[in-house]
XYZ file of N, CA, C and O in Angstrom:
620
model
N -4.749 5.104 -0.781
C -4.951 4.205 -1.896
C -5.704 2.955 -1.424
O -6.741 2.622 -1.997
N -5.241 2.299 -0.459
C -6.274 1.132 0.319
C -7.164 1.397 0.494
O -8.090 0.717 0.051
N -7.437 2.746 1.378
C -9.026 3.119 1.873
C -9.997 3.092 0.617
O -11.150 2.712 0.819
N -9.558 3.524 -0.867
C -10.166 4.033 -2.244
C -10.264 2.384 -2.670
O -11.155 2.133 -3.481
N -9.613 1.482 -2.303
C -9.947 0.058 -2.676
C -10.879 -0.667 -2.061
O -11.709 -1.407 -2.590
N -10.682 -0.373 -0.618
C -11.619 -0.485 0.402
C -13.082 -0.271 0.074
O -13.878 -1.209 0.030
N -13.500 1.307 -0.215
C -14.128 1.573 -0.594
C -14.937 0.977 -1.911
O -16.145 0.865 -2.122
N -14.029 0.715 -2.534
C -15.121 -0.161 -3.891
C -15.062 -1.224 -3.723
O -15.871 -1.835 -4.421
N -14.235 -2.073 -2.854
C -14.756 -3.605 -2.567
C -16.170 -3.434 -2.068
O -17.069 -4.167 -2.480
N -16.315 -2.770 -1.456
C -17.480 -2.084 -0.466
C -18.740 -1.867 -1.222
O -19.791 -2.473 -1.015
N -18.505 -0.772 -2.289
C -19.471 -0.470 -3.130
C -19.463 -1.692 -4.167
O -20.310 -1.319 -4.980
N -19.086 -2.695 -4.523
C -19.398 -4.250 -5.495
C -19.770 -4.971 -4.717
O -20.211 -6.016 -5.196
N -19.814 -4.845 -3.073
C -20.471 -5.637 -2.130
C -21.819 -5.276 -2.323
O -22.720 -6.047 -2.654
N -21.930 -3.917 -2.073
C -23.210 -3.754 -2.195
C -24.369 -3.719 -3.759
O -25.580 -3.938 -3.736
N -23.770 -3.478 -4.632
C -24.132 -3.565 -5.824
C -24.617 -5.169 -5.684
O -25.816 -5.409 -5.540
N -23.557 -6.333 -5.736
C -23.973 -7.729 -5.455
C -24.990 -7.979 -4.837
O -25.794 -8.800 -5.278
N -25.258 -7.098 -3.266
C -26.275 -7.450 -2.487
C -27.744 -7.328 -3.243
O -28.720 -8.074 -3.159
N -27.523 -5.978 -4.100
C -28.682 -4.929 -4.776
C -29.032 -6.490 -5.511
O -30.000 -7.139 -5.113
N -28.243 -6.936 -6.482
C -28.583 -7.561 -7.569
C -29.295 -8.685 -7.070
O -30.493 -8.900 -7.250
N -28.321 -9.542 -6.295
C -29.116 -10.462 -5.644
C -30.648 -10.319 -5.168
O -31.553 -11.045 -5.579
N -30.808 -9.230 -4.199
C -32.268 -8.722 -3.634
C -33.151 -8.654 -5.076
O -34.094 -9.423 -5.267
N -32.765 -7.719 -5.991
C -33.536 -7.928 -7.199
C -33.771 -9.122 -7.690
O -34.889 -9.564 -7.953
N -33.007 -9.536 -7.794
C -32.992 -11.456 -8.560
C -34.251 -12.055 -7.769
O -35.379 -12.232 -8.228
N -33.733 -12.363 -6.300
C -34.917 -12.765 -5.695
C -36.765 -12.341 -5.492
O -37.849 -12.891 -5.687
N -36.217 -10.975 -4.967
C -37.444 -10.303 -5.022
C -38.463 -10.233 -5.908
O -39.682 -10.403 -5.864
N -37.203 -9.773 -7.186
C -38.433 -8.795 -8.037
C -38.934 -10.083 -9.629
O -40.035 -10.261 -10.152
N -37.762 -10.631 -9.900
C -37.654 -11.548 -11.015
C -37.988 -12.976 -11.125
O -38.446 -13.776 -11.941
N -37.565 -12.921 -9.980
C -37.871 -14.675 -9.710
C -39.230 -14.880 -8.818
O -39.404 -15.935 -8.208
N -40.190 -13.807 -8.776
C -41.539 -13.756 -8.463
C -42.126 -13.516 -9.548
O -43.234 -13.984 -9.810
N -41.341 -12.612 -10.472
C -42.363 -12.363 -11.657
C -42.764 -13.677 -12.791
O -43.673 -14.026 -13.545
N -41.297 -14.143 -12.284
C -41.150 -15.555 -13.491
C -42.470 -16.449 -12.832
O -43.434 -16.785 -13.520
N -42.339 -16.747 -11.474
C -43.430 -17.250 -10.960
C -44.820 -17.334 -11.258
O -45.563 -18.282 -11.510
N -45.045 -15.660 -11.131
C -46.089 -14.952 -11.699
C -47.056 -15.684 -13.175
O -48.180 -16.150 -13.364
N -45.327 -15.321 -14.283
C -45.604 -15.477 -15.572
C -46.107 -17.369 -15.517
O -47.162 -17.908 -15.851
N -44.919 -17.907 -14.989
C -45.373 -18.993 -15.574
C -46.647 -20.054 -14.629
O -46.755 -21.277 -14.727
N -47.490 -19.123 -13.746
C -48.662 -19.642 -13.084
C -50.199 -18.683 -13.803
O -51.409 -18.688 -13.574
N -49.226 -17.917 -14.785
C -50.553 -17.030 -15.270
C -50.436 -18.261 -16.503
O -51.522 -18.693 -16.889
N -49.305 -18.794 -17.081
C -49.037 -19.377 -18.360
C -49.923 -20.467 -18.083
O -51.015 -20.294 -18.624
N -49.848 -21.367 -17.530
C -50.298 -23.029 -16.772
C -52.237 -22.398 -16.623
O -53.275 -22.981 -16.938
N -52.105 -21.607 -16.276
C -53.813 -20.743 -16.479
C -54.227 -20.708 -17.523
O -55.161 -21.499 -17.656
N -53.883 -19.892 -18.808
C -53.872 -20.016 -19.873
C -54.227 -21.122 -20.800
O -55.120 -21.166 -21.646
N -52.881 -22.457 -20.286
C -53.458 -23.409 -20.938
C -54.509 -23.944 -20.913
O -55.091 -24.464 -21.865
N -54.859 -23.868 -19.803
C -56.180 -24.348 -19.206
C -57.378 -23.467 -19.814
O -57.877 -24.134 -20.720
N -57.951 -22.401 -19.698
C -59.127 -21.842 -20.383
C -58.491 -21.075 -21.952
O -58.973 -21.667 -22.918
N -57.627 -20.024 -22.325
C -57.550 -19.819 -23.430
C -56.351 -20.087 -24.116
O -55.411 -20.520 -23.450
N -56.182 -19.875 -25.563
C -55.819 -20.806 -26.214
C -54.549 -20.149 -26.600
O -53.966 -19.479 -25.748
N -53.977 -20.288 -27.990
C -52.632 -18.990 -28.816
C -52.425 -17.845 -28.586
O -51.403 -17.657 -27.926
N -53.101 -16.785 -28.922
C -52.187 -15.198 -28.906
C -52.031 -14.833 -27.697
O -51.028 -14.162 -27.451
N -52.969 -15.163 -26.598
C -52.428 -15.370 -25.286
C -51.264 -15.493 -24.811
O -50.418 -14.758 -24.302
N -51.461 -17.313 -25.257
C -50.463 -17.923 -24.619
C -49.080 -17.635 -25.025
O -48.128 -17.705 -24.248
N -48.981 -17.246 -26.504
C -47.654 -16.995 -27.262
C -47.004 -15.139 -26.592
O -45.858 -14.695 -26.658
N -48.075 -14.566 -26.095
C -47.564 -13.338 -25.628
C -47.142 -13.548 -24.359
O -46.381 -12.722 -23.854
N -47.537 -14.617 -23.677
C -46.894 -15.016 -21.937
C -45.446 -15.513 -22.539
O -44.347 -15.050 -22.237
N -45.683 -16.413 -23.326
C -44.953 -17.261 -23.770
C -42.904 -16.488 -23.954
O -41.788 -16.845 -23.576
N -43.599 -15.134 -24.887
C -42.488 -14.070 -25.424
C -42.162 -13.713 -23.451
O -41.169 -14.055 -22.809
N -43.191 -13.069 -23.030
C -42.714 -12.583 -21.831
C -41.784 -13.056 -20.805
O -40.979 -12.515 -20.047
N -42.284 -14.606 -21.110
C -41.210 -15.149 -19.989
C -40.047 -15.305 -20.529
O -39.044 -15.073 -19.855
N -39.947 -15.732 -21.862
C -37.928 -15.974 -21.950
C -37.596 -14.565 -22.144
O -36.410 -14.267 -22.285
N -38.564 -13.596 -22.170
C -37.632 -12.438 -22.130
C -37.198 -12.141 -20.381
O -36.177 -11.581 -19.983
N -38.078 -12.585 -19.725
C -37.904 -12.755 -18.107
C -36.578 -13.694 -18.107
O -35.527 -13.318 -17.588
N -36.704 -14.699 -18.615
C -35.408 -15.738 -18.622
C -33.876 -14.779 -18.660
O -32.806 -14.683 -18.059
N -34.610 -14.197 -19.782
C -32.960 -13.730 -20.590
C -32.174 -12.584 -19.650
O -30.995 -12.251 -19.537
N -33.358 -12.177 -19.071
C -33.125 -10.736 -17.907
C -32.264 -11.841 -16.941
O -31.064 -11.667 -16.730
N -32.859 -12.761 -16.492
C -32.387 -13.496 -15.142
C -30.778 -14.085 -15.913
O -29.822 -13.790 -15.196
N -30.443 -14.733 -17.026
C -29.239 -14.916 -17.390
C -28.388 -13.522 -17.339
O -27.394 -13.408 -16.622
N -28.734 -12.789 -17.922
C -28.261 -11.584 -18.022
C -27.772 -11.479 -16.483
O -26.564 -11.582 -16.270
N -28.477 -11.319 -15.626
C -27.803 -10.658 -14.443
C -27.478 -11.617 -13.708
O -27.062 -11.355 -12.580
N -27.570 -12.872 -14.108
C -26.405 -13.796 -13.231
C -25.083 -13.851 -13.913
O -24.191 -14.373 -13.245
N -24.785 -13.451 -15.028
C -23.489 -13.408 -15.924
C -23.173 -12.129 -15.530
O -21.971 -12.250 -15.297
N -23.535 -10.662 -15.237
C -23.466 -9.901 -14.331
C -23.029 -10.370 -12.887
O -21.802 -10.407 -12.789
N -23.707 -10.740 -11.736
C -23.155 -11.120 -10.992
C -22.147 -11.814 -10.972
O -21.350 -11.471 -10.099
N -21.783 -12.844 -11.714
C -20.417 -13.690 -12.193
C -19.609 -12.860 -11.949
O -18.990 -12.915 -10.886
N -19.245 -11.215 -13.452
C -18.688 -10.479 -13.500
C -18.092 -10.199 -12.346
O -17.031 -10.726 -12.012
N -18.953 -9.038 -11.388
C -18.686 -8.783 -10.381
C -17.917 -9.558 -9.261
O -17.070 -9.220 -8.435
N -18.599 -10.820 -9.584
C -18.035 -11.854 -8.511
C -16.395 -11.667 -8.381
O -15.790 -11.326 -7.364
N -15.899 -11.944 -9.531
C -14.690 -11.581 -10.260
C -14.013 -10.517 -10.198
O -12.791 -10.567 -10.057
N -14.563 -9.565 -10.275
C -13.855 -8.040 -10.068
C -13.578 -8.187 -8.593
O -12.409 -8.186 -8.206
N -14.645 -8.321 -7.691
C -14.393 -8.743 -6.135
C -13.031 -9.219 -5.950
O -12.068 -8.534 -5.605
N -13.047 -10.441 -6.210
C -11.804 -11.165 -6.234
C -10.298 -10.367 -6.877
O -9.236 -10.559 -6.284
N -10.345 -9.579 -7.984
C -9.380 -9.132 -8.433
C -9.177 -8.261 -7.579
O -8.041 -8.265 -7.104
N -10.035 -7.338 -7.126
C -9.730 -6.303 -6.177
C -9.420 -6.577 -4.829
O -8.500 -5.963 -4.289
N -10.105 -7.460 -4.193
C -9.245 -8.086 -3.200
C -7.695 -8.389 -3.109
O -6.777 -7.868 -2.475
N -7.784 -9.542 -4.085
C -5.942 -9.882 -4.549
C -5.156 -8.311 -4.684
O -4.201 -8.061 -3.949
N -5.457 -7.705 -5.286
C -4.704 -6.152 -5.586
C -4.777 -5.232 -4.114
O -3.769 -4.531 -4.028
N -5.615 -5.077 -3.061
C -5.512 -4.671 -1.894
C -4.517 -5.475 -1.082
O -3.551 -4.942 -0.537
N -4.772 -6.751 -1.015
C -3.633 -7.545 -0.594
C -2.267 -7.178 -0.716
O -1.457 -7.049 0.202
N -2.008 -6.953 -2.477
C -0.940 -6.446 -3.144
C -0.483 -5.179 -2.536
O 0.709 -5.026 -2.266
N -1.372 -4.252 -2.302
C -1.244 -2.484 -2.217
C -0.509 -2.959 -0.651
O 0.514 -2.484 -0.157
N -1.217 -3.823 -0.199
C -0.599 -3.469 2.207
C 0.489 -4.439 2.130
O 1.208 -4.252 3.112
N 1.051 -5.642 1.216
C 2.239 -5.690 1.040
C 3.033 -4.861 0.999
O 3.813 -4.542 1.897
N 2.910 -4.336 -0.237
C 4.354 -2.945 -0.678
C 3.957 -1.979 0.210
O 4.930 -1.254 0.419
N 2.930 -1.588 0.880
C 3.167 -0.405 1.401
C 3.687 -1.227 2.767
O 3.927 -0.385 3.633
N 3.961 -2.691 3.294
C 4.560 -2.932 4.795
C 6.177 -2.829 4.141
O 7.112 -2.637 4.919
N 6.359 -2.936 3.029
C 7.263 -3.464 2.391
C 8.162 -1.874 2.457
O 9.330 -1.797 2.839
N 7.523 -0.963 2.107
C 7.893 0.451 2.371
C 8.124 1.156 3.581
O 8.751 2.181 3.850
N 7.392 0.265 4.308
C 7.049 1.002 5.811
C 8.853 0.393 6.450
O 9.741 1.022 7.026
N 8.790 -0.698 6.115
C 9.872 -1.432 6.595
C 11.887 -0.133 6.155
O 12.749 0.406 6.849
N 11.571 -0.305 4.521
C 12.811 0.539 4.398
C 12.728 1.472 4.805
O 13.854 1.867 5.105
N 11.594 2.544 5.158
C 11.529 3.774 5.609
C 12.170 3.776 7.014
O 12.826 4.710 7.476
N 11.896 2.610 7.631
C 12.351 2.437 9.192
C 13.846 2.248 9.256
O 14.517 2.787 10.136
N 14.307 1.562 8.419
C 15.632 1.217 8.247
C 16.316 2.667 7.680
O 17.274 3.150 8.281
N 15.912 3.131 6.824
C 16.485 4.257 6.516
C 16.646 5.346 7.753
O 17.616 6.095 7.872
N 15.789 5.307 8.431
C 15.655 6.028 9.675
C 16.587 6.129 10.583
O 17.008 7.150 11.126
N 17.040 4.539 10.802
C 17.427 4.071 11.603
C 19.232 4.334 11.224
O 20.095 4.834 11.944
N 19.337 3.787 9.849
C 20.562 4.757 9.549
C 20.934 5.783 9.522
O 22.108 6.082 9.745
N 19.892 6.707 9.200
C 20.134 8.481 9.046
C 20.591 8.798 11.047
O 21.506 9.556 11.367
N 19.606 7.931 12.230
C 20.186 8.262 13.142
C 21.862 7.798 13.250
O 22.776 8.539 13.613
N 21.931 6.965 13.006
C 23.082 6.182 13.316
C 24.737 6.946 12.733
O 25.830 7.164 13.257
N 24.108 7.156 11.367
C 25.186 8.428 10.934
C 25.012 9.397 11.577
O 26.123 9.805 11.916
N 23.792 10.395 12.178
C 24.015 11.545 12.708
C 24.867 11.381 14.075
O 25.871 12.066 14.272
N 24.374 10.379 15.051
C 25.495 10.277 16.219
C 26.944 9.929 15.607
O 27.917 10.617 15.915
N 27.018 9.142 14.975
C 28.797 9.570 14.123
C 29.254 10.630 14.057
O 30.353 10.891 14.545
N 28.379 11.653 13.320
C 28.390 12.591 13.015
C 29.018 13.675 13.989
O 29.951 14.470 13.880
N 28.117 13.371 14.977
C 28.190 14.205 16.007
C 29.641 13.714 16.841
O 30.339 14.659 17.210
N 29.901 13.006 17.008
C 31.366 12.147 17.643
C 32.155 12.734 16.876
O 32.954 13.386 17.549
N 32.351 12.841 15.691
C 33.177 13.216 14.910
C 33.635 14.961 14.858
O 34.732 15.514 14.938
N 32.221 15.491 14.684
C 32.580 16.660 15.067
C 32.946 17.281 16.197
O 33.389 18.428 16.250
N 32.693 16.214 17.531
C 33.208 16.453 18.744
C 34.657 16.521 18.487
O 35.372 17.519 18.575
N 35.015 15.241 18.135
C 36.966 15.173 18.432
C 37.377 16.036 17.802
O 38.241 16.738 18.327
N 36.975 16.314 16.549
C 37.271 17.711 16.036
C 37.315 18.808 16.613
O 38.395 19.393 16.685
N 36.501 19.195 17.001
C 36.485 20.279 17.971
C 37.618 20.727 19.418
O 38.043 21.726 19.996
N 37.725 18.977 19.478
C 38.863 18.794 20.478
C 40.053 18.894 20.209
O 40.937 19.543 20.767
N 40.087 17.980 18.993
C 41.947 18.320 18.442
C 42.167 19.641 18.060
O 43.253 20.194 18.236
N 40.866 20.370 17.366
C 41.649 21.921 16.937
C 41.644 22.894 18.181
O 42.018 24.049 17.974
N 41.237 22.516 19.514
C 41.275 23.217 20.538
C 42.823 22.915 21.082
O 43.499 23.795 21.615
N 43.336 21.413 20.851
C 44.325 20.877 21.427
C 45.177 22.193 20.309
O 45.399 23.315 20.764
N 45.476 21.901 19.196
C 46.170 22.537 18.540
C 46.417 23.510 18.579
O 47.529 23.999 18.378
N 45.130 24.211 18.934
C 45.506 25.670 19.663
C 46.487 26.127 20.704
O 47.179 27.145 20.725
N 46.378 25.043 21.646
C 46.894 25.212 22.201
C 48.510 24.923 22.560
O 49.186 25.243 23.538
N 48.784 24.282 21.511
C 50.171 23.711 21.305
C 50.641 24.705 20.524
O 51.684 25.263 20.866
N 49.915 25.136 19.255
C 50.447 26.347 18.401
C 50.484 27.309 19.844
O 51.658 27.291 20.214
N 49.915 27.882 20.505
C 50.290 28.898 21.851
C 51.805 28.346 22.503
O 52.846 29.003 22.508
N 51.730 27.796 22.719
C 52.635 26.706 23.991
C 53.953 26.791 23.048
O 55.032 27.041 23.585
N 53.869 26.562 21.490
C 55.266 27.052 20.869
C 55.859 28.320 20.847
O 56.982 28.692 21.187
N 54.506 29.154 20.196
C 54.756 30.513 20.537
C 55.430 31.340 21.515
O 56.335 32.173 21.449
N 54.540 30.740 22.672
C 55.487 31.179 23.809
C 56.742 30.437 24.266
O 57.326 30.925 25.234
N 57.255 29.305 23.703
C 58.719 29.147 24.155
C 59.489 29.226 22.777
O 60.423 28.434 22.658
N 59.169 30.252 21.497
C 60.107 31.163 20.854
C 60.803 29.976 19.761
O 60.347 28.850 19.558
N 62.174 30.653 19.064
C 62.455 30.221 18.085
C 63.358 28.834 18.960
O 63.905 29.055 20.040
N 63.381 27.859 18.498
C 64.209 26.242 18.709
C 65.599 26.624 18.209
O 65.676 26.938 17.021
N 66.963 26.645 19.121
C 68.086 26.669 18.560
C 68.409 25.626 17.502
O 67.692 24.629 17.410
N 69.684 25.845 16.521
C 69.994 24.978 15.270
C 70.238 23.792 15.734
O 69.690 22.875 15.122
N 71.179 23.398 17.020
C 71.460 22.681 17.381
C 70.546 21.528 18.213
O 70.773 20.330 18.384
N 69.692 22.169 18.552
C 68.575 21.837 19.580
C 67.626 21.120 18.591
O 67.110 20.060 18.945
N 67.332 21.713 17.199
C 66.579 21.502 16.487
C 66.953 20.220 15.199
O 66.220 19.644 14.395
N 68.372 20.138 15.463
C 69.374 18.723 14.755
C 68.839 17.506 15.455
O 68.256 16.518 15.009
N 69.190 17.838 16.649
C 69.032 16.744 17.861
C 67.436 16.122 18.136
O 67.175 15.093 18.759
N 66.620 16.905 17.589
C 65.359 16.318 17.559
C 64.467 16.219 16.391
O 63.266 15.965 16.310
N 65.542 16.539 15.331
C 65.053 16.160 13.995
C 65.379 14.178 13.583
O 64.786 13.417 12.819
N 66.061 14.055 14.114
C 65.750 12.794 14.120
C 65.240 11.380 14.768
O 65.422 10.204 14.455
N 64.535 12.020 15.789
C 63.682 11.257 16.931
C 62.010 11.008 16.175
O 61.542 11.843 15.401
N 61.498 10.125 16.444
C 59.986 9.785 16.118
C 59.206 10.785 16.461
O 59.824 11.702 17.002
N 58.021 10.953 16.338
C 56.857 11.572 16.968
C 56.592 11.105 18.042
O 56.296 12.155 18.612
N 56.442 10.223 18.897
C 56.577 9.650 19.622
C 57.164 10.008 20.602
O 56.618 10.328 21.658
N 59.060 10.000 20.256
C 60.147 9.825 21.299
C 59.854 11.499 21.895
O 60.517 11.946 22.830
């Protein structure tokens, strides 16, 4: 998504450059043109001439407003698109960040995880082996079994 923003800051850079080069080059020589053929004019001939230079150049004018209110435009879009790339590598550091953290928890539970299923593994081995260890010393007399019915787990 940056690189695709990237990219058209890129391409309104260059469009700007285009316009500009035209402005200079091609318009603002012609205006030159017009209004040193016009200043000629006055000098040896007279009206339909001069009134057809005359049309030519503010239509030259209106071209040159035209594409500086154009360039304006652009100027502007530049700027918006900038601010909004800015925007885009925020949230995406902003993402990069919980993704890491999330990471960092998913390890953190899995070694739990794993601890946990260790002792497990241990107590039902222990148990095994205590369920054996009863087995083999048989049924607990009544009396035997009074006498240590009321002692702790512990004692």
């Amino acid at each position: 998504d940056n690189r695709q923003l990237l990219n058209e800051r890129i391409k309104l850079e260059g469009i700007m450059t285009r316009v500009e080069t035209y402005l200079n080059e091609n318009l603002r020589k012609r205006l030159d043109q017009v209004e040193q053929e016009l200043n000629e004019l006055r000098e040896t001939e007279g009206g339909t001439v001069l009134t057809a230079t005359t049309s030519e150049l503010d239509g030259i004018n209106k071209r040159v407003k035209e594409t500086l209110a154009r360039s304006e435009d652009l100027d502007s879009l530049i700027d918006k698109t900038e601010a909004e790339i800015k925007d885009h590598i925020k949230s995406m550091e902003r993402w990069k960040n919980i993704e890491k953290e999330q990471n960092d928890a998913i390890n953190h539970d899995t070694k739990e995880l794993e601890k946990m299923t260790n002792r497990q593994g241990m107590l039902l081995k222990k148990k095994e082996e205590c369920m054996k260890k009863i087995r083999e010393l048989g049924s607990l007399p009544q009396e035997a079994f009074e006498k240590y019915q009321t002692l702790t787990l512990k004692q």
